[in-house]
CSV table of C-alpha atoms in Angstrom, one decimal:
chain,number,residue,atom,x,y,z
C,1,MET,CA,118.4,105.6,113.5
C,2,SER,CA,120.3,108.8,113.8
C,3,LEU,CA,120.6,111.3,111.0
C,4,THR,CA,122.7,114.4,110.9
C,5,ALA,CA,123.3,117.0,108.3
C,6,SER,CA,124.1,120.7,108.1
C,7,THR,CA,121.3,123.2,108.3
C,8,VAL,CA,120.4,125.0,105.0
C,9,PRO,CA,118.2,128.0,104.2
C,10,ALA,CA,114.7,127.2,103.2
C,11,PRO,CA,113.6,129.5,100.4
C,12,ARG,CA,110.8,128.4,98.0
C,13,ILE,CA,112.3,126.8,95.0
C,14,THR,CA,110.8,126.0,91.6
C,15,TYR,CA,110.8,122.8,89.6
C,16,GLY,CA,111.9,124.9,86.6
C,17,ALA,CA,115.2,125.4,88.4
C,18,VAL,CA,115.4,121.7,89.1
C,19,LEU,CA,114.6,120.5,85.6
C,20,GLY,CA,116.8,123.3,84.1
C,21,SER,CA,119.8,122.0,85.9
C,22,PRO,CA,122.3,120.1,83.7
C,23,HIS,CA,121.3,116.5,82.9
C,24,VAL,CA,118.3,116.5,85.3
C,25,ALA,CA,115.5,116.4,82.7
C,26,ARG,CA,117.3,113.8,80.7
C,27,LEU,CA,118.0,111.5,83.6
C,28,LEU,CA,114.5,111.9,85.1
C,29,GLY,CA,112.7,111.5,81.7
C,30,GLY,CA,114.9,108.6,80.7
C,31,THR,CA,114.4,106.8,84.0
C,32,LEU,CA,110.6,107.2,83.9
C,33,THR,CA,110.5,106.0,80.3
C,34,GLY,CA,112.9,103.1,81.1
C,35,ARG,CA,110.7,102.1,84.1
C,36,LEU,CA,107.4,102.1,82.2
C,37,PRO,CA,107.8,98.4,81.6
C,38,ASN,CA,107.4,97.9,85.3
C,39,GLY,CA,103.8,98.9,84.9
C,40,MET,CA,103.4,97.5,81.3
C,41,ALA,CA,105.1,94.1,81.4
C,42,PRO,CA,102.9,92.3,83.9
C,43,VAL,CA,99.7,93.4,82.1
C,44,ALA,CA,101.2,92.7,78.6
C,45,ILE,CA,102.4,89.2,79.8
C,46,LEU,CA,98.9,88.4,81.1
C,47,LEU,CA,97.1,89.5,78.0
C,48,TRP,CA,99.6,87.6,75.8
C,49,THR,CA,99.1,84.5,77.8
C,50,LEU,CA,95.3,84.7,77.4
C,51,ALA,CA,95.6,85.4,73.7
C,52,ALA,CA,97.9,82.3,73.4
C,53,GLY,CA,95.1,80.2,74.8
C,54,SER,CA,96.4,79.7,78.4
C,55,SER,CA,94.4,80.2,81.5
C,56,ILE,CA,94.1,83.4,83.5
C,57,ALA,CA,95.7,81.6,86.4
C,58,PHE,CA,98.8,80.8,84.4
C,59,GLY,CA,98.9,84.4,83.1
C,60,GLY,CA,98.6,85.8,86.6
C,61,LEU,CA,101.4,83.4,87.7
C,62,LEU,CA,103.7,84.6,85.0
C,63,SER,CA,103.0,88.3,85.8
C,64,ALA,CA,103.7,87.7,89.5
C,65,LEU,CA,106.9,85.8,88.7
C,66,TYR,CA,108.1,88.7,86.5
C,67,GLY,CA,107.6,91.2,89.3
C,68,LEU,CA,109.1,88.9,92.0
C,69,ALA,CA,112.2,88.2,89.9
C,70,SER,CA,112.7,91.9,89.3
C,71,GLY,CA,112.3,92.7,92.9
C,72,LEU,CA,114.5,90.0,94.3
C,73,SER,CA,117.3,90.7,91.9
C,74,GLN,CA,117.5,94.4,92.8
C,75,PRO,CA,120.1,94.2,95.6
C,76,VAL,CA,122.4,92.1,93.4
C,77,LYS,CA,122.2,94.6,90.6
C,78,GLY,CA,122.7,97.4,93.1
C,79,ARG,CA,125.9,95.7,94.4
C,80,LEU,CA,127.2,95.3,90.9
C,81,MET,CA,126.6,99.0,90.2
C,82,ASP,CA,128.6,99.9,93.3
C,83,ARG,CA,131.5,97.7,92.0
C,84,PHE,CA,131.5,98.3,88.3
C,85,GLY,CA,129.5,101.5,87.7
C,86,GLN,CA,126.1,102.1,86.2
C,87,THR,CA,126.7,101.8,82.5
C,88,ALA,CA,128.3,98.4,82.9
C,89,VAL,CA,125.0,97.1,84.5
C,90,HIS,CA,122.3,99.1,82.7
C,91,LEU,CA,123.4,98.3,79.2
C,92,PRO,CA,123.6,94.5,79.4
C,93,ALA,CA,120.5,94.4,81.6
C,94,THR,CA,118.3,96.4,79.2
C,95,VAL,CA,119.5,94.5,76.1
C,96,LEU,CA,118.7,91.2,77.7
C,97,ASN,CA,115.4,92.3,79.2
C,98,SER,CA,114.2,93.8,75.9
C,99,SER,CA,115.3,90.7,73.9
C,100,LEU,CA,113.5,88.3,76.2
C,101,LEU,CA,110.3,90.3,76.1
C,102,LEU,CA,110.5,90.3,72.3
C,103,ALA,CA,111.2,86.5,72.4
C,104,LEU,CA,108.2,85.6,74.5
C,105,PRO,CA,105.5,85.8,71.8
C,106,VAL,CA,107.9,84.2,69.3
C,107,ALA,CA,109.3,81.3,71.3
C,108,GLY,CA,106.7,81.0,74.1
C,109,PRO,CA,104.0,79.1,72.2
C,110,HIS,CA,106.4,76.6,70.8
C,111,GLY,CA,108.1,75.6,74.1
C,112,GLY,CA,105.0,75.3,76.3
C,113,THR,CA,104.6,76.6,79.8
C,114,ALA,CA,108.2,75.7,80.9
C,115,LEU,CA,109.8,77.8,78.2
C,116,ALA,CA,107.4,80.7,78.7
C,117,THR,CA,108.1,80.7,82.5
C,118,THR,CA,111.9,80.6,81.9
C,119,ILE,CA,111.7,83.6,79.5
C,120,VAL,CA,109.5,85.6,81.9
C,121,VAL,CA,111.6,84.9,85.0
C,122,SER,CA,114.8,85.7,83.1
C,123,ALA,CA,113.3,88.9,81.8
C,124,GLY,CA,112.4,89.9,85.4
C,125,LEU,CA,115.9,89.1,86.6
C,126,THR,CA,117.4,91.4,84.0
C,127,THR,CA,115.3,94.5,84.5
C,128,PRO,CA,117.7,97.5,84.7
C,129,PRO,CA,118.0,99.0,88.2
C,130,LEU,CA,117.1,102.5,87.0
C,131,GLU,CA,115.4,103.6,90.2
C,132,ALA,CA,118.3,102.8,92.5
C,133,GLY,CA,120.7,104.2,89.9
C,134,LEU,CA,118.9,107.5,89.7
C,135,ARG,CA,118.8,108.0,93.4
C,136,ALA,CA,122.5,107.4,93.6
C,137,LEU,CA,123.1,110.0,90.9
C,138,TRP,CA,121.3,112.9,92.5
C,139,PRO,CA,124.1,114.0,94.9
C,140,SER,CA,126.6,114.4,92.0
C,141,VAL,CA,124.1,115.9,89.6
C,142,LEU,CA,122.6,118.4,92.2
C,143,PRO,CA,125.1,119.3,94.8
C,144,ASP,CA,122.7,122.0,96.2
C,145,PRO,CA,120.6,120.1,98.9
C,146,ARG,CA,117.6,122.3,98.2
C,147,LEU,CA,117.4,121.3,94.5
C,148,ARG,CA,118.2,117.7,95.4
C,149,HIS,CA,115.4,117.6,97.9
C,150,ALA,CA,113.0,118.9,95.2
C,151,ALA,CA,114.3,116.4,92.6
C,152,LEU,CA,113.9,113.5,95.0
C,153,ALA,CA,110.3,114.5,95.8
C,154,LEU,CA,109.5,114.9,92.1
C,155,ASP,CA,111.2,111.6,91.3
C,156,THR,CA,109.3,109.8,94.0
C,157,GLY,CA,105.9,111.5,93.3
C,158,THR,CA,105.9,110.6,89.6
C,159,GLN,CA,106.5,106.9,90.3
C,160,GLY,CA,102.8,106.2,90.7
C,161,LEU,CA,102.1,107.6,87.3
C,162,LEU,CA,104.0,104.7,85.8
C,163,TYR,CA,101.3,102.3,87.0
C,164,ILE,CA,98.6,104.4,85.5
C,165,VAL,CA,100.1,105.2,82.1
C,166,GLY,CA,101.7,101.8,81.7
C,167,PRO,CA,98.6,99.5,81.9
C,168,LEU,CA,96.5,102.0,79.9
C,169,LEU,CA,99.1,102.0,77.1
C,170,VAL,CA,99.2,98.2,77.1
C,171,ALA,CA,95.4,98.0,77.0
C,172,ALA,CA,95.3,100.4,74.1
C,173,LEU,CA,98.0,98.6,72.0
C,174,ALA,CA,96.6,95.2,72.7
C,175,SER,CA,93.1,96.4,71.7
C,176,ALA,CA,94.2,98.2,68.6
C,177,HIS,CA,96.8,95.6,67.5
C,178,SER,CA,97.7,92.6,69.7
C,179,PRO,CA,99.3,91.7,73.0
C,180,ALA,CA,102.5,90.8,71.0
C,181,VAL,CA,102.7,94.4,69.8
C,182,ALA,CA,102.2,95.6,73.4
C,183,LEU,CA,105.1,93.4,74.5
C,184,ALA,CA,107.2,94.8,71.7
C,185,ALA,CA,106.4,98.4,72.8
C,186,THR,CA,107.2,97.5,76.3
C,187,ALA,CA,110.6,96.2,75.2
C,188,ALA,CA,111.3,99.2,73.0
C,189,LEU,CA,110.4,101.8,75.7
C,190,GLY,CA,112.5,100.0,78.3
C,191,LEU,CA,115.5,99.9,75.9
C,192,ALA,CA,115.1,103.5,74.8
C,193,GLY,CA,114.7,104.9,78.3
C,194,THR,CA,117.6,103.0,79.7
C,195,LEU,CA,119.9,104.0,76.8
C,196,VAL,CA,119.1,107.7,77.5
C,197,VAL,CA,120.2,107.2,81.1
C,198,ALA,CA,123.2,104.9,80.6
C,199,THR,CA,124.7,107.2,77.9
C,200,ALA,CA,124.3,110.4,80.0
C,201,PRO,CA,127.6,111.7,81.2
C,202,PRO,CA,126.7,111.6,85.0
C,203,SER,CA,125.7,107.9,84.7
C,204,ARG,CA,128.8,107.0,82.6
C,205,ARG,CA,131.1,108.8,85.1
C,206,TRP,CA,129.4,107.7,88.3
C,207,ARG,CA,131.3,105.7,90.8
C,208,PRO,CA,130.4,105.2,94.5
C,209,ALA,CA,132.0,107.5,97.0
C,210,PRO,CA,135.1,105.9,98.5
C,211,ALA,CA,135.4,105.4,102.2
C,212,VAL,CA,137.2,108.2,104.0
C,213,ALA,CA,140.1,107.4,106.3
C,214,GLY,CA,139.4,108.1,109.9
C,215,ASP,CA,135.6,107.3,109.6
C,216,GLY,CA,136.1,104.3,111.8
C,217,PRO,CA,135.2,100.7,110.9
C,218,PRO,CA,132.8,100.5,107.9
C,219,ARG,CA,129.1,100.2,108.8
C,220,ARG,CA,127.2,97.2,107.5
C,221,LEU,CA,124.0,97.1,105.5
C,222,THR,CA,122.8,94.8,108.2
C,223,SER,CA,123.1,97.4,110.9
C,224,PRO,CA,120.1,97.5,113.3
C,225,GLU,CA,119.2,101.0,112.1
C,226,LEU,CA,119.0,100.1,108.4
C,227,VAL,CA,117.2,96.8,109.1
C,228,ALA,CA,114.6,98.5,111.2
C,229,LEU,CA,114.0,101.1,108.4
C,230,PHE,CA,113.7,98.4,105.7
C,231,VAL,CA,111.4,96.3,107.8
C,232,SER,CA,109.2,99.3,108.5
C,233,LEU,CA,108.9,100.1,104.8
C,234,ALA,CA,107.4,96.7,104.2
C,235,GLY,CA,104.3,98.1,105.8
C,236,ILE,CA,104.1,100.8,103.2
C,237,GLY,CA,104.2,98.3,100.5
C,238,PHE,CA,101.7,96.1,102.3
C,239,ALA,CA,99.2,99.0,102.4
C,240,ILE,CA,99.6,99.6,98.6
C,241,GLY,CA,99.2,95.9,97.8
C,242,ALA,CA,96.1,95.7,100.0
C,243,LEU,CA,94.6,98.8,98.3
C,244,ASN,CA,94.9,97.3,94.9
C,245,VAL,CA,92.9,94.2,96.0
C,246,TRP,CA,90.4,96.3,97.9
C,247,ALA,CA,89.8,98.4,94.8
C,248,VAL,CA,88.8,95.2,92.9
C,249,ALA,CA,86.5,94.2,95.7
C,250,MET,CA,84.9,97.6,95.7
C,251,ALA,CA,84.4,97.4,91.9
C,252,GLU,CA,82.6,94.0,92.4
C,253,GLN,CA,80.6,95.1,95.3
C,254,HIS,CA,79.2,98.2,93.6
C,255,GLY,CA,79.1,96.8,90.1
C,256,ARG,CA,81.5,99.4,88.7
C,257,ASP,CA,84.5,97.9,87.0
C,258,MET,CA,86.3,101.2,86.6
C,259,LEU,CA,86.8,101.4,90.4
C,260,SER,CA,89.5,98.7,90.2
C,261,GLY,CA,91.6,101.2,88.2
C,262,LEU,CA,90.2,104.5,89.5
C,263,LEU,CA,91.0,104.0,93.2
C,264,PRO,CA,94.7,103.1,92.6
C,265,ALA,CA,94.8,106.0,90.1
C,266,ALA,CA,93.5,108.4,92.7
C,267,PHE,CA,96.1,107.2,95.2
C,268,SER,CA,98.9,107.7,92.7
C,269,THR,CA,97.5,111.1,91.8
C,270,GLY,CA,97.7,112.0,95.5
C,271,SER,CA,101.3,110.8,95.6
C,272,PHE,CA,102.2,113.0,92.6
C,273,LEU,CA,100.5,116.1,94.0
C,274,GLY,CA,102.0,115.5,97.4
C,275,GLY,CA,105.4,115.2,95.9
C,276,LEU,CA,105.0,118.5,94.1
C,277,LEU,CA,103.9,120.3,97.2
C,278,TYR,CA,106.5,118.6,99.4
C,279,GLY,CA,109.4,119.3,97.1
C,280,ARG,CA,108.8,123.0,96.6
C,281,ARG,CA,110.5,124.0,99.9
C,282,THR,CA,112.7,122.6,102.7
C,283,TRP,CA,111.1,121.9,106.0
C,284,PRO,CA,112.1,123.0,109.5
C,285,ALA,CA,111.8,119.5,111.0
C,286,SER,CA,114.6,117.0,110.9
C,287,THR,CA,114.4,114.2,108.3
C,288,THR,CA,113.8,111.8,111.1
C,289,ARG,CA,110.8,113.8,112.4
C,290,GLN,CA,109.4,114.2,108.9
C,291,LEU,CA,109.6,110.4,108.5
C,292,LEU,CA,107.6,109.9,111.7
C,293,ILE,CA,105.1,112.6,110.9
C,294,GLY,CA,104.7,111.4,107.4
C,295,SER,CA,104.1,107.8,108.6
C,296,ALA,CA,101.5,109.0,111.1
C,297,ALA,CA,99.7,111.0,108.5
C,298,PHE,CA,99.9,108.0,106.1
C,299,LEU,CA,98.2,105.9,108.7
C,300,ALA,CA,95.6,108.6,109.5
C,301,GLY,CA,94.8,108.9,105.8
C,302,TRP,CA,93.6,105.2,105.7
C,303,LEU,CA,91.3,105.4,108.7
C,304,PRO,CA,88.2,106.8,106.8
C,305,LEU,CA,88.1,103.5,104.8
C,306,LEU,CA,87.0,101.8,108.1
C,307,ALA,CA,83.6,103.7,107.6
C,308,LEU,CA,83.2,101.7,104.4
C,309,PRO,CA,82.6,104.7,102.2
C,310,GLY,CA,80.8,104.6,98.9
C,311,PRO,CA,82.7,104.8,95.5
C,312,HIS,CA,82.9,108.6,95.3
C,313,ALA,CA,83.9,109.1,99.0
C,314,ALA,CA,86.4,106.3,98.7
C,315,THR,CA,88.0,107.7,95.6
C,316,ALA,CA,88.4,111.1,97.4
C,317,ALA,CA,89.7,109.4,100.6
C,318,VAL,CA,92.6,107.5,99.1
C,319,VAL,CA,94.1,110.7,97.8
C,320,LEU,CA,95.2,111.7,101.3
C,321,PRO,CA,97.4,108.7,102.2
C,322,GLY,CA,98.8,108.9,98.6
C,323,ALA,CA,99.9,112.5,99.3
C,324,PHE,CA,102.0,111.4,102.3
C,325,LEU,CA,103.4,108.4,100.6
C,326,THR,CA,106.0,110.6,98.8
C,327,VAL,CA,107.0,112.2,102.1
C,328,VAL,CA,107.7,108.8,103.7
C,329,VAL,CA,109.6,107.3,100.8
C,330,ALA,CA,111.6,110.5,100.2
C,331,CYS,CA,112.6,110.7,103.8
C,332,ALA,CA,113.4,107.0,103.8
C,333,TYR,CA,115.8,107.5,100.9
C,334,VAL,CA,117.6,110.3,102.7
C,335,THR,CA,117.8,108.3,105.9
C,336,THR,CA,119.2,105.3,104.0
C,337,ASP,CA,121.8,107.5,102.4
C,338,ALA,CA,122.9,108.8,105.8
C,339,LEU,CA,123.1,105.3,107.3
C,340,THR,CA,124.8,103.5,104.4
C,341,PRO,CA,128.6,103.0,104.3
C,342,ALA,CA,130.5,104.6,101.5
C,343,GLY,CA,130.6,102.5,98.4
C,344,ARG,CA,127.3,100.6,98.9
C,345,THR,CA,124.7,103.3,98.2
C,346,SER,CA,123.1,101.6,95.2
C,347,GLU,CA,122.8,98.3,97.0
C,348,ALA,CA,121.2,100.0,100.0
C,349,TYR,CA,118.6,101.7,97.7
C,350,ALA,CA,117.9,98.4,96.0
C,351,TRP,CA,117.2,96.8,99.4
C,352,LEU,CA,114.8,99.7,100.2
C,353,ILE,CA,113.0,99.1,96.9
C,354,LEU,CA,112.8,95.3,97.6
C,355,SER,CA,111.4,95.9,101.1
C,356,ILE,CA,108.5,97.9,99.7
C,357,GLY,CA,108.0,95.4,96.9
C,358,ALA,CA,108.0,92.4,99.3
C,359,GLY,CA,105.5,94.2,101.5
C,360,GLN,CA,103.3,94.9,98.5
C,361,ALA,CA,103.3,91.3,97.5
C,362,ALA,CA,102.3,90.2,101.0
C,363,GLY,CA,99.6,92.8,101.1
C,364,THR,CA,98.2,91.6,97.8
C,365,ALA,CA,98.3,88.0,98.8
C,366,LEU,CA,96.6,88.5,102.2
C,367,ALA,CA,94.0,90.9,100.9
C,368,GLY,CA,93.1,88.4,98.2
C,369,ARG,CA,92.5,85.8,100.9
C,370,LEU,CA,90.3,88.2,102.9
C,371,ALA,CA,88.6,90.0,100.1
C,372,ASP,CA,85.2,88.6,101.1
C,373,HIS,CA,85.4,90.2,104.5
C,374,THR,CA,84.4,93.8,103.7
C,375,LEU,CA,85.6,95.5,106.9
C,376,VAL,CA,88.8,93.5,107.2
C,377,SER,CA,89.7,94.2,103.6
C,378,ALA,CA,89.1,98.0,104.1
C,379,ALA,CA,91.3,97.9,107.3
C,380,LEU,CA,94.3,96.1,105.8
C,381,PRO,CA,95.9,99.3,104.3
C,382,ALA,CA,95.7,101.0,107.7
C,383,GLY,CA,97.2,97.8,109.3
C,384,GLY,CA,100.2,98.1,107.0
C,385,ALA,CA,100.6,101.8,107.8
C,386,ALA,CA,100.3,101.1,111.5
C,387,PHE,CA,103.1,98.5,111.2
C,388,THR,CA,105.4,101.0,109.6
C,389,LEU,CA,104.7,103.6,112.3
C,390,ALA,CA,105.1,101.1,115.1
C,391,ILE,CA,108.5,99.9,113.9
C,392,LEU,CA,109.8,103.5,113.4
C,393,LEU,CA,108.6,104.5,116.9
C,394,LEU,CA,110.2,101.4,118.4
C,395,ALA,CA,113.5,102.1,116.6
C,396,ARG,CA,113.1,105.7,117.8
C,397,PRO,CA,115.4,107.7,115.4
C,398,GLY,CA,117.8,110.1,117.1
C,399,HIS,CA,116.7,113.7,117.4
C,400,ALA,CA,118.7,115.1,114.5
C,401,PRO,CA,118.3,118.9,114.2
C,402,ALA,CA,118.8,119.1,110.4
C,403,PRO,CA,116.0,119.5,107.9
C,404,LEU,CA,115.7,117.6,104.7
């Protein structure tokens, strides 16, 4: 994977300058709000299923199907954005997604498991592709590469917070009112956030960059460089999925239920803080080198878990790999942008998102099967990180001189 770009100065920049740029706060805030259902819907669906008298196994299946349908449909929605623009995809998707979430507690109990499953899968398929859309908008909204670098790091670092705030909000609403109210709030937040983004001028005007004459034959999304990058990122997702199951195993082992949420929260906090630090300045190393260094540090951050630390030490330990998660993902997006042919940026970003999501599902599944093996369970996140680093080293990106 080769990556080239022009060298830029590297002064320290502020997030105030980023958020004060036209449209940035609106787009970032709207995207985060519109994506809250990613963290809320699976939990709300599970709680509603239990309240309706179904088993936890069926509720877990519905939650998994929602996430799987959302992930698998990302490349299709990305391709549609590249052809028809963002508003033409975001608006129908959010209306359908919100309507289906609202319909679940109304129609689900009367149609049995088949209707409930159909509604949930359809809702997952129609989740708005806000993450890929926002990444595609940054070059037009922030032409200055330094500000764009900070925005990408801030955007990436705040993603983990969605999976802390979302479940907590659902739990509070379900406890104070009912799971149906939590589903309604999920639908309302998704609709409101997506409308904020879809009606913003940059999103309404956005069209993919046309191919430039003289650039040679168009590159494919199936080029060896992109395939290697996407395959490597499955290891990042695997580590995250394995962490979530390991956290539950730790909670059971030590008799502290809060660990099942505290450990992923500490990891996400590390990602947020790492993003803030990483985005404040540009770095002298090339994006390719940053990707390799970040992946190596991500792997090193998981190794203390092999010592089977206690609850307090484990909570502190997972902050470190979380801090380097943002570096890896941000550099992966920049690399994807450089390797993607004109006119297919949103689709490429969607494949990146799907790669991480597929790896997360695999990590969750394998960790669940091996949860009784304490050392193996603790080693799985490091195994996913090692896979990422190994693929990147085998692909051996070109020695691009330009910093991110």
